[in-house]
Short mmCIF file of C-alpha atoms in Angstrom, two decimals:
data_model
loop_
_atom_site.label_atom_id
_atom_site.label_comp_id
_atom_site.label_asym_id
_atom_site.label_seq_id
_atom_site.Cartn_x
_atom_site.Cartn_y
_atom_site.Cartn_z
CA MET E 1 -27.56 -24.35 5.90
CA ARG E 2 -24.34 -22.57 4.97
CA GLU E 3 -22.04 -24.50 2.65
CA PRO E 4 -18.51 -25.20 3.90
CA ALA E 5 -15.76 -23.03 2.46
CA PRO E 6 -13.63 -24.51 -0.35
CA PRO E 7 -10.37 -26.14 0.76
CA HIS E 8 -8.16 -23.36 -0.66
CA VAL E 9 -10.19 -20.75 1.25
CA ARG E 10 -9.70 -22.65 4.51
CA ARG E 11 -5.99 -23.02 3.77
CA GLY E 12 -5.82 -19.29 3.07
CA TRP E 13 -7.42 -18.51 6.42
CA ILE E 14 -4.96 -20.78 8.23
CA ALA E 15 -2.03 -19.26 6.34
CA ALA E 16 -3.19 -15.73 7.18
CA GLN E 17 -3.49 -16.59 10.87
CA ALA E 18 -0.05 -18.22 10.83
CA GLY E 19 1.43 -15.14 9.15
CA LEU E 20 -0.14 -12.87 11.75
CA ALA E 21 1.27 -15.01 14.55
CA VAL E 22 4.75 -14.76 13.01
CA LEU E 23 4.48 -10.98 12.70
CA VAL E 24 3.29 -10.61 16.30
CA ALA E 25 6.11 -12.77 17.59
CA ALA E 26 8.79 -11.22 15.36
CA PRO E 27 9.81 -8.28 17.65
CA PHE E 28 10.19 -10.54 20.68
CA VAL E 29 12.07 -13.25 18.79
CA LEU E 30 14.41 -10.77 17.08
CA THR E 31 15.12 -9.03 20.39
CA ALA E 32 15.88 -12.35 22.06
CA LEU E 33 18.22 -13.29 19.20
CA ASP E 34 19.90 -9.86 19.30
CA ARG E 35 18.59 -9.13 15.81
CA ALA E 36 16.37 -6.17 16.68
CA TRP E 37 18.08 -4.14 13.94
CA LEU E 38 15.91 -6.06 11.45
CA LEU E 39 12.71 -4.46 12.75
CA PRO E 40 12.96 -1.32 10.56
CA THR E 41 13.13 -3.58 7.51
CA LEU E 42 10.04 -5.47 8.69
CA THR E 43 8.24 -2.16 9.29
CA ARG E 44 9.07 -1.12 5.74
CA MET E 45 7.71 -4.43 4.47
CA LEU E 46 4.47 -3.92 6.37
CA ALA E 47 4.11 -0.39 5.00
CA TYR E 48 4.63 -1.51 1.42
CA GLY E 49 2.35 -4.47 2.06
CA LEU E 50 -0.34 -2.02 3.10
CA GLY E 51 0.19 0.02 -0.07
CA ALA E 52 0.18 -3.08 -2.27
CA ALA E 53 -2.99 -4.43 -0.64
CA ALA E 54 -4.63 -1.04 -1.23
CA LEU E 55 -3.67 -1.21 -4.92
CA ASP E 56 -5.05 -4.75 -5.11
CA VAL E 57 -8.54 -3.40 -4.43
CA VAL E 58 -8.56 -1.60 -7.78
CA LEU E 59 -6.13 -3.84 -9.69
CA GLY E 60 -7.03 -7.32 -8.49
CA TYR E 61 -10.74 -6.84 -7.83
CA GLY E 62 -11.55 -3.90 -10.13
CA GLY E 63 -9.28 -4.81 -13.04
CA LEU E 64 -7.86 -1.27 -13.16
CA VAL E 65 -4.11 -1.00 -13.77
CA SER E 66 -3.18 2.21 -11.98
CA PHE E 67 0.22 3.83 -12.40
CA GLY E 68 -0.78 6.61 -10.04
CA HIS E 69 -0.49 4.93 -6.67
CA GLY E 70 3.06 6.13 -6.21
CA ALA E 71 1.58 9.63 -6.11
CA PHE E 72 -0.79 8.63 -3.30
CA LEU E 73 1.99 6.90 -1.38
CA GLY E 74 4.23 9.95 -1.71
CA THR E 75 1.43 12.39 -0.90
CA GLY E 76 0.78 10.64 2.40
CA ALA E 77 4.50 10.65 3.18
CA TYR E 78 4.88 14.36 2.40
CA VAL E 79 1.79 15.35 4.42
CA ALA E 80 3.08 13.44 7.45
CA GLY E 81 6.55 14.90 6.92
CA ALA E 82 5.23 18.43 6.45
CA LEU E 83 3.42 18.31 9.79
CA ILE E 84 6.72 17.47 11.47
CA HIS E 85 8.65 19.99 9.39
CA HIS E 86 6.29 22.83 10.30
CA ALA E 87 6.29 22.11 14.04
CA GLY E 88 6.84 25.42 15.76
CA ALA E 89 6.17 27.42 12.61
CA ALA E 90 4.80 30.92 13.03
CA THR E 91 1.68 30.13 11.02
CA PRO E 92 -1.01 28.79 13.39
CA LEU E 93 -2.63 26.77 10.59
CA LEU E 94 0.57 24.78 10.14
CA ARG E 95 1.37 24.63 13.82
CA TRP E 96 -1.76 23.34 15.50
CA PRO E 97 -1.76 19.70 14.30
CA VAL E 98 1.53 18.97 16.02
CA GLU E 99 1.54 21.38 18.94
CA ILE E 100 -2.03 21.61 20.21
CA ASP E 101 -1.60 18.26 21.93
CA GLY E 102 1.57 16.27 21.46
CA SER E 103 -0.19 13.04 22.48
CA LEU E 104 -2.61 13.32 19.59
CA ASP E 105 -0.45 14.37 16.69
CA ALA E 106 -0.25 10.88 15.15
CA LEU E 107 -4.02 10.58 15.41
CA ILE E 108 -4.21 13.78 13.38
CA ALA E 109 -1.23 13.40 11.06
CA PHE E 110 -2.03 9.88 9.84
CA PRO E 111 -5.70 10.66 9.04
CA ALA E 112 -4.54 13.92 7.41
CA ALA E 113 -2.19 11.92 5.19
CA ALA E 114 -5.00 9.52 4.29
CA LEU E 115 -7.45 12.37 3.59
CA ALA E 116 -4.99 14.23 1.37
CA ALA E 117 -4.12 11.10 -0.61
CA GLY E 118 -7.81 10.13 -0.80
CA ALA E 119 -8.78 13.58 -2.06
CA LEU E 120 -6.08 13.37 -4.72
CA ALA E 121 -7.28 9.88 -5.69
CA PHE E 122 -10.85 11.16 -5.95
CA LEU E 123 -9.82 13.96 -8.32
CA ILE E 124 -7.65 11.70 -10.46
CA GLY E 125 -10.26 8.94 -10.46
CA ALA E 126 -13.05 11.33 -11.46
CA VAL E 127 -11.16 11.97 -14.70
CA SER E 128 -9.29 8.74 -15.39
CA LEU E 129 -12.16 6.33 -14.64
CA ARG E 130 -14.06 7.71 -17.62
CA THR E 131 -11.53 5.89 -19.80
CA ARG E 132 -10.46 2.27 -20.11
CA GLY E 133 -7.41 0.17 -20.84
CA VAL E 134 -4.25 1.91 -22.00
CA HIS E 135 -5.92 5.31 -21.78
CA PHE E 136 -6.63 4.78 -18.07
CA ILE E 137 -3.03 3.71 -17.47
CA MET E 138 -1.62 6.72 -19.27
CA ILE E 139 -3.90 9.24 -17.54
CA THR E 140 -3.05 7.93 -14.06
CA LEU E 141 0.62 8.01 -15.04
CA ALA E 142 0.32 11.58 -16.32
CA PHE E 143 -1.37 12.79 -13.13
CA ALA E 144 1.24 11.03 -10.99
CA GLN E 145 4.04 12.75 -12.90
CA MET E 146 2.29 16.10 -12.45
CA VAL E 147 2.24 15.58 -8.68
CA TYR E 148 5.88 14.47 -8.78
CA PHE E 149 7.06 17.63 -10.55
CA LEU E 150 4.82 19.81 -8.39
CA VAL E 151 6.58 18.58 -5.25
CA LEU E 152 9.97 19.06 -6.89
CA ALA E 153 9.04 22.70 -7.50
CA ILE E 154 8.53 23.40 -3.76
CA PRO E 155 11.98 24.37 -2.46
CA GLU E 156 10.83 24.35 1.18
CA TYR E 157 10.48 20.57 0.98
CA GLY E 158 13.96 20.02 -0.42
CA GLY E 159 13.17 19.56 -4.10
CA THR E 160 15.19 16.68 -5.53
CA ASP E 161 17.07 16.29 -2.23
CA GLY E 162 13.94 15.40 -0.28
CA LEU E 163 12.93 16.41 3.22
CA MET E 164 14.79 15.35 6.36
CA LEU E 165 12.54 14.85 9.41
CA THR E 166 13.81 15.89 12.82
CA ALA E 167 11.43 13.70 14.82
CA ARG E 168 8.64 11.17 14.66
CA HIS E 169 5.02 11.58 15.60
CA ARG E 170 3.67 10.75 19.03
CA LEU E 171 0.77 8.46 19.89
CA PHE E 172 -1.13 8.58 23.20
CA ASP E 173 1.67 10.67 24.72
CA LEU E 174 4.22 8.05 23.68
CA PRO E 175 6.81 8.91 21.02
CA LEU E 176 7.10 6.56 18.06
CA ASP E 177 10.88 6.63 18.51
CA GLY E 178 12.78 3.39 18.36
CA ASP E 179 11.89 0.39 16.24
CA GLN E 180 9.08 -1.41 18.07
CA PRO E 181 6.43 1.33 18.48
CA LEU E 182 6.25 2.14 14.78
CA TYR E 183 6.31 -1.57 13.93
CA TRP E 184 3.19 -2.14 16.01
CA VAL E 185 1.46 0.86 14.42
CA ALA E 186 2.23 -0.49 10.94
CA LEU E 187 1.03 -3.98 11.91
CA VAL E 188 -2.24 -2.69 13.39
CA LEU E 189 -2.94 -0.57 10.30
CA LEU E 190 -2.24 -3.51 7.99
CA VAL E 191 -4.35 -6.01 9.92
CA GLY E 192 -7.17 -3.49 10.29
CA PHE E 193 -7.26 -2.74 6.57
CA LEU E 194 -7.05 -6.40 5.53
CA THR E 195 -9.93 -7.27 7.87
CA ILE E 196 -12.18 -4.48 6.61
CA ALA E 197 -11.22 -4.95 2.96
CA GLN E 198 -11.76 -8.72 3.07
CA ARG E 199 -15.27 -8.28 4.40
CA SER E 200 -16.00 -5.48 1.94
CA MET E 201 -14.88 -7.58 -1.03
CA GLU E 202 -17.18 -10.40 0.11
CA ALA E 203 -20.10 -7.98 0.53
CA ARG E 204 -22.29 -6.45 -2.18
CA PHE E 205 -19.79 -3.67 -2.88
CA GLY E 206 -16.97 -6.11 -3.64
CA LEU E 207 -19.23 -8.33 -5.74
CA ALA E 208 -20.34 -5.30 -7.76
CA LEU E 209 -16.71 -4.21 -8.24
CA ARG E 210 -15.75 -7.65 -9.52
CA GLY E 211 -18.87 -7.84 -11.65
CA ALA E 212 -17.95 -4.55 -13.33
CA ARG E 213 -14.51 -5.97 -14.11
CA GLN E 214 -16.00 -9.07 -15.75
CA ASN E 215 -18.92 -7.51 -17.63
CA GLU E 216 -19.40 -3.78 -17.28
CA ARG E 217 -22.28 -3.57 -19.75
CA ARG E 218 -24.32 -6.18 -17.91
CA MET E 219 -23.75 -4.46 -14.56
CA ARG E 220 -24.99 -1.19 -16.02
CA ALA E 221 -28.05 -2.95 -17.42
CA LEU E 222 -28.77 -4.30 -13.94
CA GLY E 223 -28.76 -0.74 -12.60
CA TYR E 224 -25.43 -0.68 -10.80
CA PRO E 225 -23.64 2.71 -10.77
CA VAL E 226 -20.37 1.31 -12.10
CA PHE E 227 -18.56 4.65 -12.26
CA ARG E 228 -19.40 5.53 -8.66
CA ILE E 229 -18.44 2.07 -7.39
CA ARG E 230 -15.07 2.30 -9.10
CA LEU E 231 -14.54 5.86 -7.90
CA VAL E 232 -15.22 4.87 -4.28
CA ALA E 233 -12.82 1.93 -4.58
CA PHE E 234 -10.16 4.13 -6.20
CA THR E 235 -10.53 6.82 -3.53
CA ILE E 236 -10.31 4.36 -0.64
CA SER E 237 -7.33 2.66 -2.25
CA GLY E 238 -5.54 5.99 -2.60
CA ALA E 239 -6.30 6.97 1.00
CA VAL E 240 -4.86 3.71 2.36
CA ALA E 241 -1.78 4.13 0.17
CA GLY E 242 -1.38 7.54 1.81
CA LEU E 243 -1.44 5.86 5.21
CA ALA E 244 1.35 3.56 4.05
CA GLY E 245 3.30 6.63 2.98
CA ALA E 246 2.91 8.19 6.43
CA VAL E 247 4.38 5.05 8.00
CA LEU E 248 7.29 5.10 5.55
CA ALA E 249 8.01 8.76 6.34
CA ASN E 250 8.23 8.03 10.06
CA GLN E 251 10.26 4.86 9.55
CA ALA E 252 12.90 6.46 7.33
CA GLY E 253 12.96 9.89 8.98
CA PHE E 254 13.16 11.18 5.43
CA VAL E 255 10.72 11.90 2.61
CA SER E 256 12.02 11.55 -0.92
CA PRO E 257 10.34 12.56 -4.18
CA ASP E 258 11.16 9.04 -5.36
CA LEU E 259 8.09 7.91 -3.43
CA LEU E 260 5.99 9.88 -5.93
CA SER E 261 7.64 8.49 -9.05
CA TRP E 262 6.10 6.14 -11.57
CA GLN E 263 8.78 3.60 -10.68
CA ARG E 264 7.25 3.35 -7.21
CA SER E 265 3.86 2.73 -8.79
CA GLY E 266 5.46 0.01 -10.91
CA GLU E 267 6.95 -1.62 -7.81
CA LEU E 268 3.52 -1.72 -6.17
CA ILE E 269 2.07 -3.37 -9.28
CA ILE E 270 4.89 -5.94 -9.24
CA MET E 271 4.14 -6.68 -5.57
CA VAL E 272 0.48 -7.30 -6.39
CA ILE E 273 1.21 -9.55 -9.38
CA LEU E 274 4.00 -11.40 -7.58
CA GLY E 275 1.86 -12.09 -4.53
CA GLY E 276 -1.39 -12.79 -6.34
CA GLN E 277 -4.06 -10.46 -7.68
CA GLY E 278 -7.46 -10.31 -6.05
CA THR E 279 -6.36 -11.94 -2.80
CA LEU E 280 -5.43 -8.96 -0.53
CA PHE E 281 -3.08 -11.21 1.47
CA GLY E 282 -1.05 -12.04 -1.63
CA PRO E 283 0.20 -8.49 -2.24
CA VAL E 284 1.47 -8.35 1.35
CA LEU E 285 3.41 -11.56 0.71
CA GLY E 286 4.57 -10.12 -2.61
CA ALA E 287 5.82 -6.95 -0.93
CA CYS E 288 7.76 -8.92 1.66
CA ALA E 289 9.23 -11.21 -1.00
CA LEU E 290 10.27 -8.37 -3.32
CA LEU E 291 11.87 -6.28 -0.58
CA LEU E 292 13.62 -9.34 0.85
CA LEU E 293 15.03 -10.18 -2.56
CA GLU E 294 16.24 -6.60 -2.99
CA GLU E 295 17.92 -6.62 0.43
CA GLU E 296 19.66 -9.96 -0.07
CA LEU E 297 20.71 -9.50 -3.69
CA SER E 298 21.99 -5.95 -3.16
CA ALA E 299 24.24 -7.29 -0.38
CA VAL E 300 25.76 -9.80 -2.79
CA THR E 301 26.27 -7.71 -5.92
CA GLU E 302 25.81 -4.14 -7.12
CA HIS E 303 24.21 -5.55 -10.28
CA TRP E 304 21.42 -7.14 -8.28
CA MET E 305 18.70 -5.92 -10.65
CA LEU E 306 20.11 -8.18 -13.37
CA VAL E 307 19.41 -11.12 -11.09
CA LEU E 308 16.09 -9.84 -9.74
CA GLY E 309 14.57 -9.40 -13.21
CA PRO E 310 14.81 -13.07 -14.29
CA LEU E 311 13.63 -14.21 -10.85
CA LEU E 312 10.50 -12.08 -11.11
CA LEU E 313 9.93 -13.27 -14.67
CA ALA E 314 10.18 -16.90 -13.54
CA CYS E 315 7.68 -16.29 -10.75
CA VAL E 316 5.18 -14.72 -13.16
CA LEU E 317 5.59 -17.56 -15.68
CA PHE E 318 5.44 -20.50 -13.29
CA PHE E 319 3.24 -19.14 -10.49
CA ARG E 320 0.24 -17.92 -12.45
CA ARG E 321 -1.81 -17.44 -9.26
CA GLY E 322 1.05 -15.68 -7.52
CA LEU E 323 2.94 -16.72 -4.42
CA TRP E 324 -0.24 -16.70 -2.33
CA GLY E 325 -1.87 -19.08 -4.80
CA GLN E 326 1.03 -21.47 -4.31
CA VAL E 327 0.71 -21.24 -0.54
CA VAL E 328 -3.00 -22.04 -0.45
CA ARG E 329 -2.92 -24.18 -3.64
CA ALA E 330 -5.77 -22.26 -5.20
CA PRO E 331 -7.38 -23.81 -8.30
CA ALA E 332 -6.52 -22.33 -11.69
CA HIS E 333 -9.92 -20.66 -11.99
CA GLY E 334 -10.58 -20.25 -8.24
#
């Protein structure tokens, strides 16, 4: 007979369902209240929540502090932006993804962004995962900076000025123009990833990933291919971060090299720690909280970072399990 789930797990499930209900109702409520202009901000929160949840797979469950996820986020954004930028180009290779069938371009562009970011994550992970600790952090940071400067060196994509996008992708013959269509795409992607990732982390793969974090030598002795497990997790995490980047590119109508910077990687790490490591739902909450704080504080003062810093420090000191741990009242060693 299956044992009942611990109370904090049940509370987490209820909180996740309540959060989903709020997100589903948000467009209708905001439209009714004549506050539909807030939807782009919510879409941005969902996109960063997706990127933070992807990072949590390797940081929270794998114990790997990656400063390279900004590169994956930016790679996905630039791939999605490049497919729009090259629409109508003379080169057939660059033209077919957006012109062969306008109703399918999002179904091609978004997977292309994920594949490009995943391939980059695979290459970086194949090298960096052979190291540990500070060495791993520095190698992922070095690779991310290489990608950052590589994009800056391509004048066709605007260099330091970034790339302005003239349109958004289409999905099932419907343009993703306006605020609601892209919001629903971002929400579906986020819910889909959280569902799959939650089940994967509870399955043998997730248990092996967490076991490698706690005692790598013992896992190797038991015959688990630790390097391959971590590489798969790192690759999937990078691919999903690329998806988040594709959403951000469409939402902003602009792709900036700032998405590739190490500061963006640092923001994703802050979102994970603020929300709660190893929870998947926590990083989404952390992303929403961080972006909301930035929006509100920047409207009050231009020195908002001086206020944000102590607030984040207080959260880390007093909410050891993150914001999600406070919501579900998880035990200290749960």
